[in-house]
Coordinates of C-alpha atoms in Angstrom, one line a residue:
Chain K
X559 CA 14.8 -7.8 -6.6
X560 CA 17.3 -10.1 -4.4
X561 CA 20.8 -8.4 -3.8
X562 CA 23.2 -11.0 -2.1
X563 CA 26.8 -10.6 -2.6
X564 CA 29.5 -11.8 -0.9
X565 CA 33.4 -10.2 -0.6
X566 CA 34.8 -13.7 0.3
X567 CA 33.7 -14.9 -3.4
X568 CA 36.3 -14.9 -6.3
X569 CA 33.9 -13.3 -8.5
X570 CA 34.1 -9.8 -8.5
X571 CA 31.3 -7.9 -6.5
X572 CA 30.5 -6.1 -9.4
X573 CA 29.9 -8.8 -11.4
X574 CA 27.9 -10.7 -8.4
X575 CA 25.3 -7.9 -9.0
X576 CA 25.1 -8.1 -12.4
X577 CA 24.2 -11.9 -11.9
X578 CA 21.6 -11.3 -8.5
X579 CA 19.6 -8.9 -11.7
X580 CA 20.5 -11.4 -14.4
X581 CA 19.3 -14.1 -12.8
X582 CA 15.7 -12.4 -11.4
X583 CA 15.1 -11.6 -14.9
X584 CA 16.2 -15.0 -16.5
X585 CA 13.5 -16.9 -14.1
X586 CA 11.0 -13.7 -14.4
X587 CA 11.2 -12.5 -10.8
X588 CA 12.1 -9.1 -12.9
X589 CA 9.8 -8.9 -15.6
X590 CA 10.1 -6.2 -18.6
X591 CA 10.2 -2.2 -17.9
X592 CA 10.6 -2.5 -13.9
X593 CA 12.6 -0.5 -12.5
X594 CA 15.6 -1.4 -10.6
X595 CA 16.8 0.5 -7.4
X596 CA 19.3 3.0 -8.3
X597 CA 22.8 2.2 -8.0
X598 CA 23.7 5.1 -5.2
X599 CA 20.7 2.7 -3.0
X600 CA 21.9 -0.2 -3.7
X601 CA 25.5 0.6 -3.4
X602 CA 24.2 2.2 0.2
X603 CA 21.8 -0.8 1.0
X604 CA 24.8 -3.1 0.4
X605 CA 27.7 -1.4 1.8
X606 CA 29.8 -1.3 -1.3
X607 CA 31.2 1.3 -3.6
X608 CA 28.6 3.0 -5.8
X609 CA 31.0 2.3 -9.1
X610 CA 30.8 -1.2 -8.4
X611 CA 27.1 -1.3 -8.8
X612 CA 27.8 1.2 -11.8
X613 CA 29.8 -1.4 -13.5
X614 CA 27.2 -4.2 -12.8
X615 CA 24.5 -2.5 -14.4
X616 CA 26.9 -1.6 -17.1
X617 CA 27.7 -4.9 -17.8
X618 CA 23.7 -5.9 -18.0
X619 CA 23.7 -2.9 -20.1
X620 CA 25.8 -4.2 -22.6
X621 CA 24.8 -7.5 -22.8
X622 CA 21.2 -5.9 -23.5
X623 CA 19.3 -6.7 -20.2
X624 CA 18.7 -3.8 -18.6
X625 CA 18.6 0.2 -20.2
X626 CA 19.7 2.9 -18.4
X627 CA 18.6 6.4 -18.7
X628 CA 20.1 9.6 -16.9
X629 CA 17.4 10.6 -14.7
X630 CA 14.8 7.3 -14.9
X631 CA 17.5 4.9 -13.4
X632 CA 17.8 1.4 -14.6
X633 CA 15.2 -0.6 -16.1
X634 CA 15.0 -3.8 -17.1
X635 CA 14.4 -3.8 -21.2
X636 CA 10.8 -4.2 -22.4
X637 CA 12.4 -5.7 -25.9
X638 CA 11.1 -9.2 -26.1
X639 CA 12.9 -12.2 -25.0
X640 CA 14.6 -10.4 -22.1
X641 CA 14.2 -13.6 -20.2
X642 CA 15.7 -15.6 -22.6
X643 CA 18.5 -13.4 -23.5
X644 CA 19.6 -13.4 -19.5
X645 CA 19.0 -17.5 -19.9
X646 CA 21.8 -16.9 -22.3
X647 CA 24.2 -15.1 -20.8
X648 CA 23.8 -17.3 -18.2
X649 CA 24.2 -20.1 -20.1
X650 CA 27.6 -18.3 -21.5
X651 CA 28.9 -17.6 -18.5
X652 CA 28.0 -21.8 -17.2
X653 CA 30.4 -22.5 -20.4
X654 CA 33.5 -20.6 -19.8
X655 CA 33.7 -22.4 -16.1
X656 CA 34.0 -25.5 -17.7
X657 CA 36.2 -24.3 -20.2
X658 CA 38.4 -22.7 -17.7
X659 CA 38.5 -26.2 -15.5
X660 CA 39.1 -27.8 -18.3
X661 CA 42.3 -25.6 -18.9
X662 CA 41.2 -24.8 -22.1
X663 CA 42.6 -21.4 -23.6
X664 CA 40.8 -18.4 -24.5
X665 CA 41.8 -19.3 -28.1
X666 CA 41.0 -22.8 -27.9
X667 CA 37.5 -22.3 -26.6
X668 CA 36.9 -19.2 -29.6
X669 CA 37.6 -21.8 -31.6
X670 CA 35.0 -24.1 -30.7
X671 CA 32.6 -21.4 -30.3
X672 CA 33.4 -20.2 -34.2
X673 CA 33.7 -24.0 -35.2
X674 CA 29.8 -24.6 -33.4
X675 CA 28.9 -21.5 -35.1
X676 CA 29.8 -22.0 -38.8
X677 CA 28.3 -25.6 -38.8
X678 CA 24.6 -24.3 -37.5
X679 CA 22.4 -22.7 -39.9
X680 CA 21.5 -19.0 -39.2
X681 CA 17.5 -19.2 -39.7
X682 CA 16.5 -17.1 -42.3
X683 CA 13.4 -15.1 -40.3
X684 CA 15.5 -14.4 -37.3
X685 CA 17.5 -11.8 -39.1
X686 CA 14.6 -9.5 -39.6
X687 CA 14.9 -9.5 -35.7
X688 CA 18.1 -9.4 -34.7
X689 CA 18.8 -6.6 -32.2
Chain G
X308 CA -17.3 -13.1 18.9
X309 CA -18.9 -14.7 15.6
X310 CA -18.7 -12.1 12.2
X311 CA -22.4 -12.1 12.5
X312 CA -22.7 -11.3 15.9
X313 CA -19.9 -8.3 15.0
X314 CA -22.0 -7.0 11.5
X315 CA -25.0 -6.7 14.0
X316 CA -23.0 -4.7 15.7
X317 CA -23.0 -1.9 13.3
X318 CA -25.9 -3.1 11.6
X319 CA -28.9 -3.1 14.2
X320 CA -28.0 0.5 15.5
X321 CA -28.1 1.7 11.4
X322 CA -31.4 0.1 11.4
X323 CA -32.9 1.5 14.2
X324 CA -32.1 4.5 13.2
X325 CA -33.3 4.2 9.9
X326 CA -36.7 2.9 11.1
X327 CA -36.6 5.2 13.7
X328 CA -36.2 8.4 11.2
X329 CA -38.9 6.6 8.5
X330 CA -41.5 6.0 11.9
X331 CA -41.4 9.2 13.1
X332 CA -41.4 10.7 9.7
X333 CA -44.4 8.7 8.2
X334 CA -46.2 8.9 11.7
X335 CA -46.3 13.1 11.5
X336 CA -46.5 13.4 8.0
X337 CA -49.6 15.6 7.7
X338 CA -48.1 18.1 10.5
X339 CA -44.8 18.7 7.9
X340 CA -44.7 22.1 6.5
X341 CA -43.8 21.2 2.5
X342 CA -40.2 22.1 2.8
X343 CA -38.6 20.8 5.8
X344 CA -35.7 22.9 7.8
X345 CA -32.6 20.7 7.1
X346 CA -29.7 23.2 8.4
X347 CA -29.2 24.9 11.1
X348 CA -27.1 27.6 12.1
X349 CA -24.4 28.4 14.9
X350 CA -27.5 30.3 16.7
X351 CA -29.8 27.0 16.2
X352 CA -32.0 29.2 13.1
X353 CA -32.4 27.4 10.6
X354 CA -30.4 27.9 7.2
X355 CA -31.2 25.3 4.6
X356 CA -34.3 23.6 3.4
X357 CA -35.1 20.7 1.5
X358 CA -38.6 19.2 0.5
X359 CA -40.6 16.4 2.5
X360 CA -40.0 13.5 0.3
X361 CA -36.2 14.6 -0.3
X362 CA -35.6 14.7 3.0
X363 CA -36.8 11.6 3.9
X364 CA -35.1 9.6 0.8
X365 CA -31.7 11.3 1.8
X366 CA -31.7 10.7 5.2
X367 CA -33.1 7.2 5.1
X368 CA -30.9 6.8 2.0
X369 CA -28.2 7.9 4.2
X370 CA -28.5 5.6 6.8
X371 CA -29.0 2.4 5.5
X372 CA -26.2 3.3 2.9
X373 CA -23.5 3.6 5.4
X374 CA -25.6 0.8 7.5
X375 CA -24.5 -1.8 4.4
X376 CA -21.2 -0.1 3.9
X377 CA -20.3 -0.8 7.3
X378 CA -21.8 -4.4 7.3
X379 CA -19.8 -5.3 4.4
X380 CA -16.2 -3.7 6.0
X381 CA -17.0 -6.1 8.7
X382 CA -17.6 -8.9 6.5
X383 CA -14.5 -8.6 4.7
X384 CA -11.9 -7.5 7.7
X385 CA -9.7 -10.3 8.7
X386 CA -7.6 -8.2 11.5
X387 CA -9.0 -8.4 14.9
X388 CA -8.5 -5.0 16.0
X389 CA -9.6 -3.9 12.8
X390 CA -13.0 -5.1 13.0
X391 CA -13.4 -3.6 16.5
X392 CA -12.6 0.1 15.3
X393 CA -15.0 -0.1 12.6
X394 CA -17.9 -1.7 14.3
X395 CA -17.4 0.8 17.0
X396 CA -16.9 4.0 14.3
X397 CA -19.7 2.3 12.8
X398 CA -22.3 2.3 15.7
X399 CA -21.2 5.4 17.0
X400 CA -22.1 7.0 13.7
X401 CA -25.4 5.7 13.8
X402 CA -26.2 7.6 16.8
X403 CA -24.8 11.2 15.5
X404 CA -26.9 11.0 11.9
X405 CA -29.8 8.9 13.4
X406 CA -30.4 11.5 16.3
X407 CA -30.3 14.8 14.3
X408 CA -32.4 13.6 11.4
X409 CA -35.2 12.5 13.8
X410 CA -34.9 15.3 15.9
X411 CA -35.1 17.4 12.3
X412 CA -38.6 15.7 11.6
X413 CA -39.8 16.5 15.6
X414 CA -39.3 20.1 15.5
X415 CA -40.5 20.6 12.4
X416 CA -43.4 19.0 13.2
X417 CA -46.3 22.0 13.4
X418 CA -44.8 24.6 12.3
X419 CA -46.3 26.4 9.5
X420 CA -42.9 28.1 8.4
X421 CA -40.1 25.8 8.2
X422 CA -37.8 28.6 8.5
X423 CA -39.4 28.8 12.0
X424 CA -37.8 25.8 12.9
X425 CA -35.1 25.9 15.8
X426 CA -32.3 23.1 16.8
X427 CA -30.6 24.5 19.5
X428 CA -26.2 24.2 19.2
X429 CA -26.6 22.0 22.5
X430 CA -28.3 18.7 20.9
X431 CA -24.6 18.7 18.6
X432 CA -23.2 18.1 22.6
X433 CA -25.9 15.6 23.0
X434 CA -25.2 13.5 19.8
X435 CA -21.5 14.2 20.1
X436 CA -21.7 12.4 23.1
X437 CA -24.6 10.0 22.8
X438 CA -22.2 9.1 19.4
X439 CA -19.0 8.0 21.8
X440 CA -20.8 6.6 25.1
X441 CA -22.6 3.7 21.8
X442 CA -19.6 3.8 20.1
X443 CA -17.3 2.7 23.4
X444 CA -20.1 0.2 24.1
X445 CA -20.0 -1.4 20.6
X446 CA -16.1 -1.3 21.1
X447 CA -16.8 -3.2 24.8
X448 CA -18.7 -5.3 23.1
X449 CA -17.1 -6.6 20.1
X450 CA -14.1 -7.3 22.6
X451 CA -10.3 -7.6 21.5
X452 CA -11.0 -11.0 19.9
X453 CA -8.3 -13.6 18.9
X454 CA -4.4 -11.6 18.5
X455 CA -3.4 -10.7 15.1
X456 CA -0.1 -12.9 15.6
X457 CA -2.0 -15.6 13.8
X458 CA 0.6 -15.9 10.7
X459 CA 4.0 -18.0 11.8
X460 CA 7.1 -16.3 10.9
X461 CA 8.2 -16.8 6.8
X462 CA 11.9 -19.1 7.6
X463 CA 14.6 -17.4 7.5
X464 CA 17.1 -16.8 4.4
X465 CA 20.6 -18.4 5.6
X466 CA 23.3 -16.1 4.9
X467 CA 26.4 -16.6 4.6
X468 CA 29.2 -14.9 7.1
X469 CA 30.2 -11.6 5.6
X470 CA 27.9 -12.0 2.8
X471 CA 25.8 -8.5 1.9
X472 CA 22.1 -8.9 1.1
X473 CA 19.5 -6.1 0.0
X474 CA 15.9 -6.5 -1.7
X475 CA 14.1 -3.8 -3.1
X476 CA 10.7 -3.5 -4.6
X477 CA 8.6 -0.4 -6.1
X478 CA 4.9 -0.8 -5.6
X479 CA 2.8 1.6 -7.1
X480 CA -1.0 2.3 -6.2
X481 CA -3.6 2.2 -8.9
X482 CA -6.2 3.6 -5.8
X483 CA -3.7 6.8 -5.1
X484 CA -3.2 7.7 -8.6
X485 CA -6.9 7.6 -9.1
X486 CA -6.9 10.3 -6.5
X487 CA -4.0 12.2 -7.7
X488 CA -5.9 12.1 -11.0
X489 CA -9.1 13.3 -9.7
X490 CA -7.9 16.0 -6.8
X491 CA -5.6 17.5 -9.9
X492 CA -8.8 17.9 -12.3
X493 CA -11.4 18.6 -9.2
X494 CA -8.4 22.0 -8.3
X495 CA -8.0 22.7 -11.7
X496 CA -11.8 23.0 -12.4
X497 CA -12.2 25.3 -9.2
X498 CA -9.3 27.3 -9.8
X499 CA -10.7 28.0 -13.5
X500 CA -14.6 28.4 -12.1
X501 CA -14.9 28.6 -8.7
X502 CA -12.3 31.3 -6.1
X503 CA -8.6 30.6 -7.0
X504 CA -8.2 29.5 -3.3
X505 CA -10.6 27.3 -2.8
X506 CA -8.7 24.9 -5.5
X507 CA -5.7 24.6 -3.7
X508 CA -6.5 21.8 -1.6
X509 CA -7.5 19.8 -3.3
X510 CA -4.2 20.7 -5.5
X511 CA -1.8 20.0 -2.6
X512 CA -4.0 16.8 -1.9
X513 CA -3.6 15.4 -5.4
X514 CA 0.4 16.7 -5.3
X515 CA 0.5 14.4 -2.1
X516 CA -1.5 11.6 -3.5
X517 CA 1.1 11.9 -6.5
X518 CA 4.5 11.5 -4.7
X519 CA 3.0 8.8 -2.2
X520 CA 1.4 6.6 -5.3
X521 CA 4.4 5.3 -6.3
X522 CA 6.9 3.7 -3.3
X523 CA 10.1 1.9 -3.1
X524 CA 10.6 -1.0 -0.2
X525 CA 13.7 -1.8 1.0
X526 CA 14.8 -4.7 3.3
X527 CA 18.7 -4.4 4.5
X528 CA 21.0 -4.7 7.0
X529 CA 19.5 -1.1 7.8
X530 CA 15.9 -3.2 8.4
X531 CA 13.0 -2.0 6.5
X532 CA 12.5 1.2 4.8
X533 CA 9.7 2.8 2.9
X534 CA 10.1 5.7 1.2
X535 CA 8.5 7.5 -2.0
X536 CA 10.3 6.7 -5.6
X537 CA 10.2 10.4 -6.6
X538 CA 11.8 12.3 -3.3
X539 CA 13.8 11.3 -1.1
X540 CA 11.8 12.3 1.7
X541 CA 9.3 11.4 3.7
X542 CA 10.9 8.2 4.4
X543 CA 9.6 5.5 7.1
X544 CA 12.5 3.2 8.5
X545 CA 12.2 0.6 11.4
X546 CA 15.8 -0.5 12.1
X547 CA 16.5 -4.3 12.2
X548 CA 17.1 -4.0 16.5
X549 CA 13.5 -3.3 16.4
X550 CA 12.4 -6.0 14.4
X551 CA 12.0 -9.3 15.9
X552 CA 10.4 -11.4 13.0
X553 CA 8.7 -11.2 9.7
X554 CA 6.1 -12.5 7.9
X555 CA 3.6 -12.8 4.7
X556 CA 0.4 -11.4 5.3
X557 CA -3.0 -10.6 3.2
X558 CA -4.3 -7.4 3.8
X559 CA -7.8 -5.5 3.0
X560 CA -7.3 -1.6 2.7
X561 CA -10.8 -0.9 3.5
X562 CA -11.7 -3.4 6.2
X563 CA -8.7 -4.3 8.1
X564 CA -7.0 -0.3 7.5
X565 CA -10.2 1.6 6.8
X566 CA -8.5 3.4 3.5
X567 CA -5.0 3.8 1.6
X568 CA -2.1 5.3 2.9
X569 CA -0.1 5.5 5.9
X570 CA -2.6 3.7 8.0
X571 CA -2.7 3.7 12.4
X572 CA -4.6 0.6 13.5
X573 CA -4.8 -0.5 17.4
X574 CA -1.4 -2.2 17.7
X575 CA -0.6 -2.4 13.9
X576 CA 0.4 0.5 11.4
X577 CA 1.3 0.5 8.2
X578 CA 2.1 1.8 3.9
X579 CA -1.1 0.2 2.6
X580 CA -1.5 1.0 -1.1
X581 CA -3.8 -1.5 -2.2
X582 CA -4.9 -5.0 -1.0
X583 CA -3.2 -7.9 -1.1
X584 CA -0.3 -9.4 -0.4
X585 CA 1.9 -7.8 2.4
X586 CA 5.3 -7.8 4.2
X587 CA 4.6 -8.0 8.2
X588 CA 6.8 -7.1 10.3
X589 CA 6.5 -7.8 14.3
X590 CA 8.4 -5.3 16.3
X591 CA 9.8 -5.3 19.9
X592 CA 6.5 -4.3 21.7
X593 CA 4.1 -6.7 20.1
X594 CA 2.9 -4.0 17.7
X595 CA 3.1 -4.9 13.4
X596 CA 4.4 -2.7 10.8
X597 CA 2.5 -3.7 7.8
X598 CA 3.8 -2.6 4.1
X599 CA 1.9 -3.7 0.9
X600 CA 4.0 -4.9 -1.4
X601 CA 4.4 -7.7 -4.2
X602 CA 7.0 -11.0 -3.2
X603 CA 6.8 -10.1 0.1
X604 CA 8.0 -13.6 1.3
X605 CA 11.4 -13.1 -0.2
X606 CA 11.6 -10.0 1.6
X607 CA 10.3 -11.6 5.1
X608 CA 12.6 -14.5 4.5
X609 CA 15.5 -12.0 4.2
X610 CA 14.6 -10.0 6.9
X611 CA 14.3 -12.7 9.7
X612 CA 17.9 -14.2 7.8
X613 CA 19.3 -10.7 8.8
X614 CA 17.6 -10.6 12.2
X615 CA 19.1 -14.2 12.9
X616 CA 22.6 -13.1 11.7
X617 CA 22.1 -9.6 14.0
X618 CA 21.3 -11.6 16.9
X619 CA 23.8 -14.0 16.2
X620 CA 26.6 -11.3 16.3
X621 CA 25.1 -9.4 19.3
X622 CA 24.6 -12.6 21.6

């Protein structure tokens, strides 16, 4: 697992972490139910506060990436498709750039979301495995 | 020196000895009392018996065994200095088992009662030594060989000014939890059976094996760092001023370390928890701190990327 953050970046460092783990586990250089460092050592390792790593892992935490258990640390989910779920976010997070270079709105671009949404049919045997 | 010309090193002495022992054996067989004195004690009387033919498939058993194991260390070792501690462990060891067991077949030779039978305390001074003066010649002669420095540095990760980089990976031994696993049940068995006491070593070893099995490398702008996932301490660190490059290496626990664990090598130490794939790193000095541990390039690649930024700074 590669940290590299920068303070110079726009992006907040928090958020910087949260894409160093999303992205190992999108291209499987994190694979299922290993264990990340804690955030005290990597908040040490990196020479940042350890809340900003908190809020990192947080954030992979609620977009269902990684679990996190008092006592057993972080680790990255063993539910299947983790790789493509972090694929996703990714691909998310590629979408509202454009959308903000293109000067589009937050309401604008929830719109299109919504609009792409209601027009693609919701297969029938992924519901059974929704998460 | 060829790999042949280094297993012979270890394996000619094993096999002299073993022919040596089965010779001498064979040649006084009918002047062997039935049971043969196999123990001595601190006063050279003798304190352990085993029959003729057990004695002679155990010791001969014994010898050739550790003769192959030995050869096949040698075969496999790809470190230099590696491959001259073994031989010369190797040859050295032939001389301290291959002495006393034919020395164990002369004096019983003639008696009528084995526990007659007398090895006096100073032949363990004359195989103690006879075991060094072939084991420093074996080390003589397998020679320092070509320097481990074969493997070119991994390039360097460019990194960016004022940018913060850390990678961290847990490794976890199968081999050490074996042993964890089987120290815990061996103390538990002789704690239940045997004297209480006698089961805490191997308890404390397993309790050891158990906190070491499972470790956490770090690379950072600290340098390299090995510690155990469970406590916080013992920890191993070599800062990054000590560090002057990294690299990728493939290790074998057995033939280029000799075992599992924190491993002291001529000029190269190391965590070596299984074999494999390795992070190397070369420190001011010439010597090599060696860590097994999965994508190991990444973390070489970072490492030299830190050491170039360091020295960058500095200079």
């Amino acid at each position: 697992m590669l940290f590299r953050v920068s303070p110079r970046s726009p992006v907040p460092l928090g958020e910087q972490i949260a894409a160093c783990v999303r992205g190992a586990i999108a291209d499987g250089a994190a694979l299922p139910g290993e264990r990340l460092p804690a955030a005290r050592e990597v908040a040490e390792s990196l020479g940042v506060n350890v809340h900003t790593v908190l809020r990192g892992y947080q954030r992979l935490r609620d977009e269902g990436l990684i679990e996190l258990r008092r006592g057993r640390g972080a680790v990255v989910t063993a539910a299947p498709g983790a790789a493509k779920r972090a694929r996703l976010a990714e691909g998310v997070r590629a979408l509202v750039a454009d959308a903000r270079e293109l000067g589009l709105t937050d309401e604008e671009f929830l719109a299109l979301l919504r609009g792409a949404l209601a027009v693609t049919e919701r297969p029938a045997d992924a519901r059974g495995a929704e998460l | 020196m060829s790999t042949a010309r280094r297993v012979a090193v270890v394996a000619v002495p094993f096999g002299l000895a073993a022919v040596a022992y089965g010779a001498v054996f064979l040649a006084n067989q009918d002047r062997l009392p039935e049971r043969l004195a196999t123990h001595f004690g601190s006063g050279g009387e003798a304190d352990g018996y085993l029959s003729r033919a057990t004695a002679l498939w155990f010791g001969g058993g014994m010898l050739l065994g550790l003769g192959l194991l030995f050869s096949l260390m040698l075969l496999r070792a790809k470190d230099a200095s590696g491959q001259r501690l073994t031989a010369a462990v190797g040859a050295g060891m032939a001389v301290t088992l291959g002495y006393p067991l034919v020395m164990t077949v002369l004096i019983n030779t003639d008696v009528s009662d084995p526990a007659a039978a007398r090895l006096p305390m100073w032949h363990v001074a004359v195989l103690l030594l006879a075991g060094l003066a072939v084991g420093g010649l074996a080390w003589w002669v397998v020679g320092p060989g070509a320097s481990n420095a074969a493997e070119p540095p991994v390039p360097a990760l460019a990194l960016a000014e004022g940018e913060s980089a850390s990678w961290s990976r847990t490794m976890v031994s199968r081999v050490v939890l074996v042993a964890a696993g089987a120290g815990a049940l061996g103390g538990m068995l002789v704690v239940l059976f045997g004297p209480p006491w006698a089961g805490l070593v191997p308890l404390v070893v397993a309790l050891f094996c158990a906190v070491s099995a499972s470790v956490r490398v770090t690379v950072d702008r600290h340098g390299l760092a090995v510690g155990s996932t469970l406590l916080p301490r013992p920890r191993l660190a070599v800062p990054l001023d000590r560090i002057v490059s990294a690299t990728s290496v493939e290790v074998n626990a057995a033939a280029d370390f000799g075992g599992w664990g924190y491993r002291i090598r001529p000029g190269r130490r190391g965590v070596v928890l299984r074999s494999g794939e390795a992070l190397s790193a070369r420190l001011t000095g010439g010597r090599e701190f060696v860590v097994t541990v999965d994508d190991s390039t990444t973390a070489a690649a970072l490492l030299n990327g830190l050491r170039d930024r360091h020295e960058g700074t500095r200079g």
